[in-house]
Amino acid sequence: MRTNKFLFYAMPCIVMASMRLMGCGDGGSGDPAYGPGWPAAHADGHNSDYSPVKGARNIAFAWQRKFEGTINLGPTTGMDGQVYVTTSAEGCHLYALDARTGATRWCTDAVNQYAVASSALLDEEGRIYLADDEAMHAFDNTGRLLWETPITGFPLSAQFTQTGKVIFITHIGLLYVLDRHTGKAVIDRYSLAGGMPADSTFDPQACMRGTEACPCANTLAFDQRSGRFFFTYWKPGTPQAALWGMRYTEEGGPAVKKLWETSALPGGSASSPDISADGSRIYVNANTGGLFAMNAETGATIWEYDIGYEPGGSQSTSPDGYIMPAGGGNAPLLCIRDAGDHAALVWRNEALQNRGVATQVAGKLVYPTVAAGSERFSYDLLVVDVLTGRELDRERLPGKGLFTVGTTIGPEGNVYVPTFNGLLFAYRPD
């Protein structure tokens, strides 16, 4: 068993083609390395927090679990009937649960508590990739450790490249690309700062907000069609965070190349960027309350929309440009639409306080968690019409939940909602 150094605190990164249910969906990437279902932290390589599964307009409570540690991100799911969740609880830090009952099929302590910063990444062959602050690990779907590769720092989830390699950036700005079959490095470790970071310690408050002491505090978004990937980075010594665009290529040998950076994120950002369905735009939040659309090729700002608060996670973006910002504070539930050269408000409901990542599904539905009236730490899961904001169904999350940290849609249409204090709820189509 690994030695657990100290408890990891909350991270706000709070997140299928027709019947095949391709893992990257019709909203983004189509690389076969991604497993079917919800295989990545924010659903797919584009970080869309969108599922092409036809969503249910009515849902019913199925089961719940309580873990003694924290849960920081939504689970991932595959077609093998397993739900994968990471937790900081003592003992096991990666659990595989039965999607029907929530019972533990297996768990492992081969990763330490820093694994809670990531959601498990699943490939088409059922393998699982998960890092802590010591190594990136690969498991098969029975929990058997296949390989582990030492790393410095910890990432906030990983993605696949267009050629199926595992790519990730640790919180201190070190980029790795590994062969997913062997764990061997495909390129030399790449430092965003140009040299080895002087300090690899971890500041929980900085990582919660993506500020200078935690330079890379979110999951990179990767476009399989172009090889471009995007992430926020607060370079040491600079006045604010920037959005970076880079490209991974294997032409002439595996390599990464910086394309551009734009220092347009005042106050930093711990919300993962996401890529539009056509790959032309990047959506990213600043801690000052601005949601930006950036040109993916040049990094130029296309528009900025003031949502009025600092979001506690990344937004959900549908293939046709409907955007549901994550909650934060007493934030209202709202929907905006990318209208080309500007963002247009579709609706805003001040009576519904958004308490998590409002995940969209096919059929123009969204599943947000909201405050349950005036009762402290009580939340409801809603089914809402994306186009009108009309509430279609409401289900209580049993118990006291602090706040939700990402909503996941399973391939069977189940809705999985975890809370920071270790609760995981499952709802089925009714």
Short mmCIF file of C-alpha atoms in Angstrom, two decimals:
data_model
loop_
_atom_site.label_atom_id
_atom_site.label_comp_id
_atom_site.label_asym_id
_atom_site.label_seq_id
_atom_site.Cartn_x
_atom_site.Cartn_y
_atom_site.Cartn_z
CA MET A 1 0.00 0.00 0.00
CA ARG A 2 1.25 3.50 -0.81
CA THR A 3 1.95 6.01 1.93
CA ASN A 4 -0.68 8.77 1.99
CA LYS A 5 1.13 12.06 2.50
CA PHE A 6 -1.78 14.33 3.37
CA LEU A 7 -5.42 14.78 2.49
CA PHE A 8 -6.30 16.30 -0.85
CA TYR A 9 -9.00 18.95 -0.66
CA ALA A 10 -11.73 19.96 -3.10
CA MET A 11 -11.17 20.64 -6.75
CA PRO A 12 -13.95 22.50 -8.52
CA CYS A 13 -13.44 20.88 -11.84
CA ILE A 14 -16.27 19.68 -10.85
CA VAL A 15 -18.16 17.94 -15.33
CA MET A 16 -21.74 7.67 -28.96
CA ALA A 17 -22.65 7.77 -32.25
CA SER A 18 -26.26 6.47 -32.46
CA MET A 19 -26.64 2.95 -31.05
CA ARG A 20 -22.89 2.35 -30.78
CA LEU A 21 -22.69 5.02 -28.04
CA MET A 22 -19.21 6.13 -29.03
CA GLY A 23 -17.43 7.59 -26.03
CA CYS A 24 -16.61 10.98 -27.52
CA GLY A 25 -20.08 11.60 -28.80
CA ASP A 26 -21.45 13.76 -31.57
CA GLY A 27 -20.22 16.81 -29.71
CA GLY A 28 -16.53 16.27 -30.28
CA SER A 29 -13.80 13.77 -30.81
CA GLY A 30 -14.14 10.42 -32.54
CA ASP A 31 -10.90 8.71 -31.56
CA PRO A 32 -11.46 4.98 -30.96
CA ALA A 33 -9.16 5.05 -27.91
CA TYR A 34 -12.01 6.47 -25.84
CA GLY A 35 -14.28 3.80 -24.45
CA PRO A 36 -18.04 3.98 -24.94
CA GLY A 37 -20.16 5.64 -22.27
CA TRP A 38 -18.79 8.56 -20.21
CA PRO A 39 -15.09 7.68 -20.39
CA ALA A 40 -13.40 10.97 -19.42
CA ALA A 41 -13.69 13.51 -16.61
CA HIS A 42 -15.93 15.85 -18.60
CA ALA A 43 -17.48 13.18 -20.85
CA ASP A 44 -15.06 13.32 -23.79
CA GLY A 45 -11.89 14.84 -25.21
CA HIS A 46 -13.66 18.14 -25.80
CA ASN A 47 -14.61 18.44 -22.09
CA SER A 48 -18.18 19.00 -23.28
CA ASP A 49 -20.01 17.70 -20.18
CA TYR A 50 -22.60 16.59 -22.73
CA SER A 51 -23.94 13.10 -23.47
CA PRO A 52 -25.53 12.07 -26.79
CA VAL A 53 -27.59 9.50 -24.86
CA LYS A 54 -31.30 10.26 -25.22
CA GLY A 55 -32.12 11.63 -21.79
CA ALA A 56 -35.14 10.68 -19.70
CA ARG A 57 -37.71 13.39 -18.97
CA ASN A 58 -38.62 11.58 -15.74
CA ILE A 59 -36.15 9.90 -13.41
CA ALA A 60 -36.41 7.85 -10.22
CA PHE A 61 -34.01 7.22 -7.34
CA ALA A 62 -32.01 4.00 -7.80
CA TRP A 63 -29.34 3.80 -5.07
CA GLN A 64 -26.79 5.73 -3.04
CA ARG A 65 -23.35 5.17 -1.51
CA LYS A 66 -21.42 6.96 1.22
CA PHE A 67 -17.60 7.15 1.17
CA GLU A 68 -15.74 8.39 4.23
CA GLY A 69 -13.45 10.68 2.24
CA THR A 70 -14.21 13.37 -0.32
CA ILE A 71 -15.27 13.00 -3.95
CA ASN A 72 -13.98 15.81 -6.16
CA LEU A 73 -15.25 14.91 -9.65
CA GLY A 74 -18.04 13.05 -11.35
CA PRO A 75 -17.51 9.32 -11.97
CA THR A 76 -16.81 7.74 -15.33
CA THR A 77 -18.79 4.87 -16.83
CA GLY A 78 -18.28 2.21 -19.46
CA MET A 79 -20.33 -0.42 -21.27
CA ASP A 80 -19.15 -3.11 -18.82
CA GLY A 81 -21.78 -2.06 -16.26
CA GLN A 82 -19.23 -0.45 -13.95
CA VAL A 83 -19.14 3.04 -12.47
CA TYR A 84 -15.65 4.29 -11.54
CA VAL A 85 -15.30 6.79 -8.71
CA THR A 86 -12.21 8.23 -7.00
CA THR A 87 -12.17 9.22 -3.34
CA SER A 88 -9.77 10.40 -0.65
CA ALA A 89 -11.09 7.86 1.89
CA GLU A 90 -8.55 5.71 3.69
CA GLY A 91 -7.72 2.43 2.00
CA CYS A 92 -9.07 2.24 -1.55
CA HIS A 93 -9.01 5.40 -3.67
CA LEU A 94 -10.47 3.95 -6.87
CA TYR A 95 -13.75 2.03 -6.77
CA ALA A 96 -15.57 0.09 -9.48
CA LEU A 97 -19.28 -0.06 -8.62
CA ASP A 98 -22.10 -2.11 -10.11
CA ALA A 99 -24.20 0.35 -12.14
CA ARG A 100 -27.41 -1.48 -11.20
CA THR A 101 -26.98 -1.58 -7.42
CA GLY A 102 -23.99 0.59 -6.42
CA ALA A 103 -22.29 -2.43 -4.82
CA THR A 104 -18.50 -2.53 -4.93
CA ARG A 105 -17.19 -4.91 -7.59
CA TRP A 106 -13.58 -4.12 -6.73
CA CYS A 107 -11.42 -1.33 -5.33
CA THR A 108 -7.70 -0.62 -5.18
CA ASP A 109 -5.20 1.15 -2.96
CA ALA A 110 -2.54 1.13 -5.71
CA VAL A 111 -3.19 4.87 -6.07
CA ASN A 112 -2.94 7.27 -3.14
CA GLN A 113 -5.25 10.08 -2.01
CA TYR A 114 -4.12 12.42 -4.78
CA ALA A 115 -6.06 10.26 -7.23
CA VAL A 116 -9.16 12.13 -6.01
CA ALA A 117 -8.01 15.05 -8.22
CA SER A 118 -8.88 12.98 -11.31
CA SER A 119 -11.66 10.92 -12.82
CA ALA A 120 -10.61 7.57 -14.23
CA LEU A 121 -10.00 7.61 -18.01
CA LEU A 122 -11.37 4.57 -19.90
CA ASP A 123 -10.25 3.23 -23.25
CA GLU A 124 -12.06 1.06 -25.81
CA GLU A 125 -10.53 -2.12 -24.40
CA GLY A 126 -11.80 -1.44 -20.89
CA ARG A 127 -8.47 -0.30 -19.44
CA ILE A 128 -8.45 2.42 -16.81
CA TYR A 129 -5.88 5.22 -16.49
CA LEU A 130 -5.53 7.17 -13.26
CA ALA A 131 -2.72 9.20 -11.69
CA ASP A 132 -1.82 10.30 -8.19
CA ASP A 133 1.15 12.51 -7.25
CA GLU A 134 3.66 9.70 -7.78
CA ALA A 135 2.73 7.88 -10.99
CA MET A 136 0.26 7.38 -13.81
CA HIS A 137 -1.29 3.92 -13.46
CA ALA A 138 -3.09 1.59 -15.83
CA PHE A 139 -5.54 -1.10 -14.68
CA ASP A 140 -7.70 -3.64 -16.45
CA ASN A 141 -11.41 -3.66 -15.70
CA THR A 142 -10.95 -6.19 -12.90
CA GLY A 143 -8.60 -3.85 -11.02
CA ARG A 144 -5.34 -5.60 -11.93
CA LEU A 145 -2.44 -3.15 -12.17
CA LEU A 146 -0.93 -3.26 -15.67
CA TRP A 147 1.80 -0.63 -15.40
CA GLU A 148 2.78 2.54 -13.57
CA THR A 149 5.04 5.38 -14.73
CA PRO A 150 6.57 7.85 -12.25
CA ILE A 151 5.53 11.50 -12.61
CA THR A 152 6.15 14.78 -10.76
CA GLY A 153 3.10 16.59 -9.42
CA PHE A 154 -0.42 15.36 -10.02
CA PRO A 155 -2.73 15.95 -13.00
CA LEU A 156 -6.41 16.78 -12.89
CA SER A 157 -7.47 13.92 -15.17
CA ALA A 158 -6.00 12.81 -18.50
CA GLN A 159 -7.09 12.58 -22.13
CA PHE A 160 -6.17 10.60 -25.24
CA THR A 161 -4.35 12.03 -28.25
CA GLN A 162 -5.55 11.51 -31.81
CA THR A 163 -3.29 8.42 -31.94
CA GLY A 164 -4.52 6.99 -28.64
CA LYS A 165 -1.64 8.05 -26.38
CA VAL A 166 -2.33 9.20 -22.79
CA ILE A 167 -1.70 12.94 -22.39
CA PHE A 168 -1.88 14.99 -19.19
CA ILE A 169 -0.37 18.00 -17.41
CA THR A 170 0.47 17.95 -13.71
CA HIS A 171 -0.58 20.81 -11.43
CA ILE A 172 2.89 22.38 -11.57
CA GLY A 173 2.99 22.56 -15.37
CA LEU A 174 4.74 19.37 -16.52
CA LEU A 175 3.28 17.73 -19.64
CA TYR A 176 3.51 13.98 -20.26
CA VAL A 177 2.58 11.78 -23.23
CA LEU A 178 2.63 8.03 -22.53
CA ASP A 179 1.96 4.91 -24.58
CA ARG A 180 -1.27 3.56 -23.15
CA HIS A 181 -0.26 -0.07 -23.66
CA THR A 182 3.14 0.08 -21.95
CA GLY A 183 3.31 3.33 -19.97
CA LYS A 184 6.54 4.29 -21.73
CA ALA A 185 7.12 7.99 -22.41
CA VAL A 186 6.41 8.93 -26.03
CA ILE A 187 8.14 12.32 -25.67
CA ASP A 188 10.46 13.74 -23.06
CA ARG A 189 8.66 15.38 -20.15
CA TYR A 190 7.80 18.92 -21.30
CA SER A 191 7.96 21.86 -18.88
CA LEU A 192 5.57 24.71 -19.68
CA ALA A 193 7.79 27.09 -17.72
CA GLY A 194 10.90 26.08 -19.64
CA GLY A 195 12.60 24.38 -16.73
CA MET A 196 11.89 22.18 -13.76
CA PRO A 197 9.48 23.95 -11.36
CA ALA A 198 11.27 24.99 -8.20
CA ASP A 199 8.44 23.86 -5.94
CA SER A 200 6.08 20.93 -6.43
CA THR A 201 4.14 21.41 -3.19
CA PHE A 202 0.39 21.65 -3.20
CA ASP A 203 -1.75 24.59 -2.04
CA PRO A 204 -5.38 23.41 -1.80
CA GLN A 205 -6.87 26.91 -1.94
CA ALA A 206 -4.81 27.77 -5.02
CA CYS A 207 -5.85 24.57 -6.78
CA MET A 208 -9.50 25.25 -5.95
CA ARG A 209 -9.28 28.53 -7.87
CA GLY A 210 -6.50 27.96 -10.40
CA THR A 211 -4.25 30.74 -9.13
CA GLU A 212 -0.47 31.18 -9.35
CA ALA A 213 0.43 28.64 -6.66
CA CYS A 214 -1.35 25.90 -8.62
CA PRO A 215 -0.55 26.79 -12.24
CA CYS A 216 -2.50 23.99 -14.01
CA ALA A 217 -5.69 23.34 -12.07
CA ASN A 218 -7.92 21.73 -14.66
CA THR A 219 -8.28 19.07 -17.36
CA LEU A 220 -6.90 19.82 -20.81
CA ALA A 221 -9.32 19.67 -23.76
CA PHE A 222 -8.08 17.72 -26.78
CA ASP A 223 -9.34 17.91 -30.37
CA GLN A 224 -8.70 14.56 -32.08
CA ARG A 225 -9.26 15.96 -35.55
CA SER A 226 -6.54 18.62 -35.41
CA GLY A 227 -4.26 17.35 -32.64
CA ARG A 228 -4.67 20.72 -30.89
CA PHE A 229 -5.17 20.82 -27.15
CA PHE A 230 -6.01 23.63 -24.75
CA PHE A 231 -5.58 24.35 -21.05
CA THR A 232 -5.24 27.23 -18.62
CA TYR A 233 -1.83 27.97 -17.15
CA TRP A 234 -0.66 30.63 -14.71
CA LYS A 235 3.01 30.88 -15.57
CA PRO A 236 5.11 31.74 -12.52
CA GLY A 237 5.95 35.45 -12.37
CA THR A 238 3.14 36.58 -14.68
CA PRO A 239 0.21 38.77 -13.51
CA GLN A 240 -2.65 36.43 -14.45
CA ALA A 241 -3.59 33.09 -15.95
CA ALA A 242 -3.55 32.44 -19.68
CA LEU A 243 -5.23 30.03 -22.05
CA TRP A 244 -2.69 28.05 -24.07
CA GLY A 245 -3.10 26.29 -27.39
CA MET A 246 -0.68 23.51 -28.33
CA ARG A 247 -0.52 20.71 -30.88
CA TYR A 248 0.55 17.08 -30.61
CA THR A 249 1.87 15.46 -33.76
CA GLU A 250 3.67 12.27 -34.75
CA GLU A 251 4.72 13.49 -38.19
CA GLY A 252 8.50 13.27 -38.21
CA GLY A 253 8.40 11.81 -34.70
CA PRO A 254 6.19 12.48 -31.65
CA ALA A 255 6.32 16.11 -30.48
CA VAL A 256 4.31 18.89 -28.89
CA LYS A 257 4.41 22.49 -30.11
CA LYS A 258 3.08 25.63 -28.54
CA LEU A 259 0.77 27.50 -30.91
CA TRP A 260 -0.34 30.54 -28.90
CA GLU A 261 -1.28 31.88 -25.50
CA THR A 262 -3.71 34.59 -24.50
CA SER A 263 -3.55 36.22 -21.08
CA ALA A 264 -7.28 36.85 -20.80
CA LEU A 265 -8.17 35.16 -17.51
CA PRO A 266 -8.03 37.71 -14.67
CA GLY A 267 -8.05 36.09 -11.25
CA GLY A 268 -7.11 32.72 -12.70
CA SER A 269 -9.36 29.79 -13.58
CA ALA A 270 -9.84 26.30 -12.22
CA SER A 271 -12.62 25.53 -14.71
CA SER A 272 -11.58 23.20 -17.52
CA PRO A 273 -11.88 24.70 -21.02
CA ASP A 274 -14.07 22.96 -23.57
CA ILE A 275 -14.05 22.82 -27.36
CA SER A 276 -17.00 23.53 -29.64
CA ALA A 277 -18.38 20.64 -31.67
CA ASP A 278 -16.70 21.84 -34.88
CA GLY A 279 -13.36 22.42 -33.13
CA SER A 280 -13.23 26.12 -34.01
CA ARG A 281 -13.84 27.64 -30.56
CA ILE A 282 -12.69 27.25 -26.99
CA TYR A 283 -14.93 28.20 -24.07
CA VAL A 284 -13.23 29.09 -20.80
CA ASN A 285 -14.08 30.86 -17.52
CA ALA A 286 -12.22 33.50 -15.55
CA ASN A 287 -12.58 33.83 -11.79
CA THR A 288 -13.97 37.33 -12.28
CA GLY A 289 -17.18 35.91 -13.77
CA GLY A 290 -16.48 36.13 -17.48
CA LEU A 291 -17.16 33.29 -19.91
CA PHE A 292 -15.01 33.63 -23.02
CA ALA A 293 -15.21 32.16 -26.50
CA MET A 294 -11.75 31.99 -28.10
CA ASN A 295 -10.65 31.23 -31.64
CA ALA A 296 -9.06 27.77 -31.49
CA GLU A 297 -6.58 28.56 -34.27
CA THR A 298 -5.31 31.93 -33.04
CA GLY A 299 -6.43 32.36 -29.41
CA ALA A 300 -8.21 35.63 -30.23
CA THR A 301 -11.26 36.49 -28.12
CA ILE A 302 -14.47 36.17 -30.12
CA TRP A 303 -16.83 37.24 -27.33
CA GLU A 304 -17.07 37.56 -23.57
CA TYR A 305 -20.22 37.08 -21.53
CA ASP A 306 -20.53 38.16 -17.88
CA ILE A 307 -22.38 35.39 -16.05
CA GLY A 308 -22.16 37.46 -12.86
CA TYR A 309 -20.32 35.07 -10.55
CA GLU A 310 -17.25 32.85 -10.22
CA PRO A 311 -18.28 29.36 -11.40
CA GLY A 312 -17.27 26.35 -9.35
CA GLY A 313 -16.66 24.17 -12.40
CA SER A 314 -16.66 24.02 -16.17
CA GLN A 315 -19.72 24.57 -18.32
CA SER A 316 -21.74 22.01 -20.27
CA THR A 317 -21.79 22.71 -24.02
CA SER A 318 -24.09 20.99 -26.51
CA PRO A 319 -23.14 20.31 -30.15
CA ASP A 320 -25.45 23.14 -31.28
CA GLY A 321 -23.94 25.71 -28.95
CA TYR A 322 -26.21 25.81 -25.89
CA ILE A 323 -24.05 26.49 -22.84
CA MET A 324 -25.00 25.78 -19.22
CA PRO A 325 -22.51 27.41 -16.82
CA ALA A 326 -21.67 25.61 -13.59
CA GLY A 327 -22.96 26.92 -10.28
CA GLY A 328 -21.16 28.94 -7.64
CA GLY A 329 -22.29 30.77 -4.50
CA ASN A 330 -25.91 31.79 -4.95
CA ALA A 331 -25.68 31.61 -8.73
CA PRO A 332 -28.93 31.28 -10.65
CA LEU A 333 -29.53 28.55 -13.19
CA LEU A 334 -29.09 30.01 -16.66
CA CYS A 335 -28.61 28.99 -20.27
CA ILE A 336 -26.78 30.96 -22.95
CA ARG A 337 -26.23 30.25 -26.63
CA ASP A 338 -23.22 30.90 -28.83
CA ALA A 339 -24.75 33.20 -31.47
CA GLY A 340 -21.61 33.62 -33.55
CA ASP A 341 -20.05 36.97 -32.72
CA HIS A 342 -21.77 37.20 -29.32
CA ALA A 343 -23.41 35.11 -26.62
CA ALA A 344 -27.18 35.36 -26.23
CA LEU A 345 -29.09 34.71 -23.01
CA VAL A 346 -31.68 31.97 -23.61
CA TRP A 347 -33.17 32.07 -20.10
CA ARG A 348 -32.20 32.79 -16.51
CA ASN A 349 -34.05 31.55 -13.41
CA GLU A 350 -33.16 33.45 -10.24
CA ALA A 351 -35.41 31.13 -8.19
CA LEU A 352 -33.15 28.14 -8.88
CA GLN A 353 -29.73 28.30 -7.20
CA ASN A 354 -27.30 26.24 -9.29
CA ARG A 355 -25.25 23.91 -7.07
CA GLY A 356 -23.14 21.96 -9.55
CA VAL A 357 -22.39 21.14 -13.18
CA ALA A 358 -25.63 21.14 -15.19
CA THR A 359 -25.03 18.25 -17.60
CA GLN A 360 -26.84 18.25 -20.95
CA VAL A 361 -28.09 15.22 -22.89
CA ALA A 362 -29.64 14.58 -26.30
CA GLY A 363 -33.23 15.66 -26.57
CA LYS A 364 -32.55 19.23 -25.36
CA LEU A 365 -32.59 18.23 -21.68
CA VAL A 366 -30.30 19.24 -18.83
CA TYR A 367 -29.83 17.73 -15.37
CA PRO A 368 -28.85 20.45 -12.87
CA THR A 369 -28.61 20.22 -9.09
CA VAL A 370 -30.20 23.11 -7.22
CA ALA A 371 -30.74 24.22 -3.64
CA ALA A 372 -33.81 22.60 -2.11
CA GLY A 373 -35.59 25.71 -0.86
CA SER A 374 -34.20 27.23 2.32
CA GLU A 375 -33.03 23.93 3.82
CA ARG A 376 -29.26 24.17 4.30
CA PHE A 377 -27.09 21.59 2.46
CA SER A 378 -30.11 19.97 0.82
CA TYR A 379 -30.29 19.64 -2.95
CA ASP A 380 -32.65 18.54 -5.68
CA LEU A 381 -31.80 17.00 -9.04
CA LEU A 382 -33.94 18.50 -11.80
CA VAL A 383 -34.79 17.63 -15.36
CA VAL A 384 -35.09 20.90 -17.31
CA ASP A 385 -35.92 21.80 -20.91
CA VAL A 386 -32.81 23.48 -22.32
CA LEU A 387 -34.74 25.71 -24.73
CA THR A 388 -37.31 27.09 -22.28
CA GLY A 389 -35.97 26.47 -18.77
CA ARG A 390 -39.18 24.62 -17.90
CA GLU A 391 -38.85 22.16 -15.03
CA LEU A 392 -39.98 18.66 -16.05
CA ASP A 393 -39.05 16.58 -13.00
CA ARG A 394 -37.54 17.08 -9.53
CA GLU A 395 -35.94 14.48 -7.25
CA ARG A 396 -34.40 15.01 -3.81
CA LEU A 397 -30.77 14.07 -3.09
CA PRO A 398 -31.11 12.27 0.27
CA GLY A 399 -29.00 13.55 3.15
CA LYS A 400 -26.79 16.62 3.49
CA GLY A 401 -24.50 17.12 0.56
CA LEU A 402 -22.38 20.32 0.86
CA PHE A 403 -22.24 20.75 -2.95
CA THR A 404 -22.26 18.50 -6.01
CA VAL A 405 -19.04 18.06 -7.99
CA GLY A 406 -20.10 16.80 -11.41
CA THR A 407 -23.05 14.95 -12.95
CA THR A 408 -22.42 11.88 -15.14
CA ILE A 409 -24.74 10.17 -17.61
CA GLY A 410 -24.36 6.42 -18.00
CA PRO A 411 -24.82 4.61 -21.33
CA GLU A 412 -28.15 3.25 -20.08
CA GLY A 413 -29.39 6.76 -19.24
CA ASN A 414 -28.69 6.60 -15.51
CA VAL A 415 -27.76 9.89 -13.86
CA TYR A 416 -24.94 9.81 -11.27
CA VAL A 417 -24.49 12.74 -8.87
CA PRO A 418 -21.65 12.86 -6.31
CA THR A 419 -21.18 15.40 -3.52
CA PHE A 420 -17.92 16.70 -2.10
CA ASN A 421 -18.52 15.04 1.28
CA GLY A 422 -18.50 11.53 -0.20
CA LEU A 423 -22.10 10.83 -1.22
CA LEU A 424 -22.89 9.29 -4.60
CA PHE A 425 -26.49 9.09 -5.86
CA ALA A 426 -27.83 7.18 -8.86
CA TYR A 427 -31.11 7.86 -10.67
CA ARG A 428 -32.61 5.74 -13.45
CA PRO A 429 -35.00 6.61 -16.26
CA ASP A 430 -38.53 6.25 -14.91
#
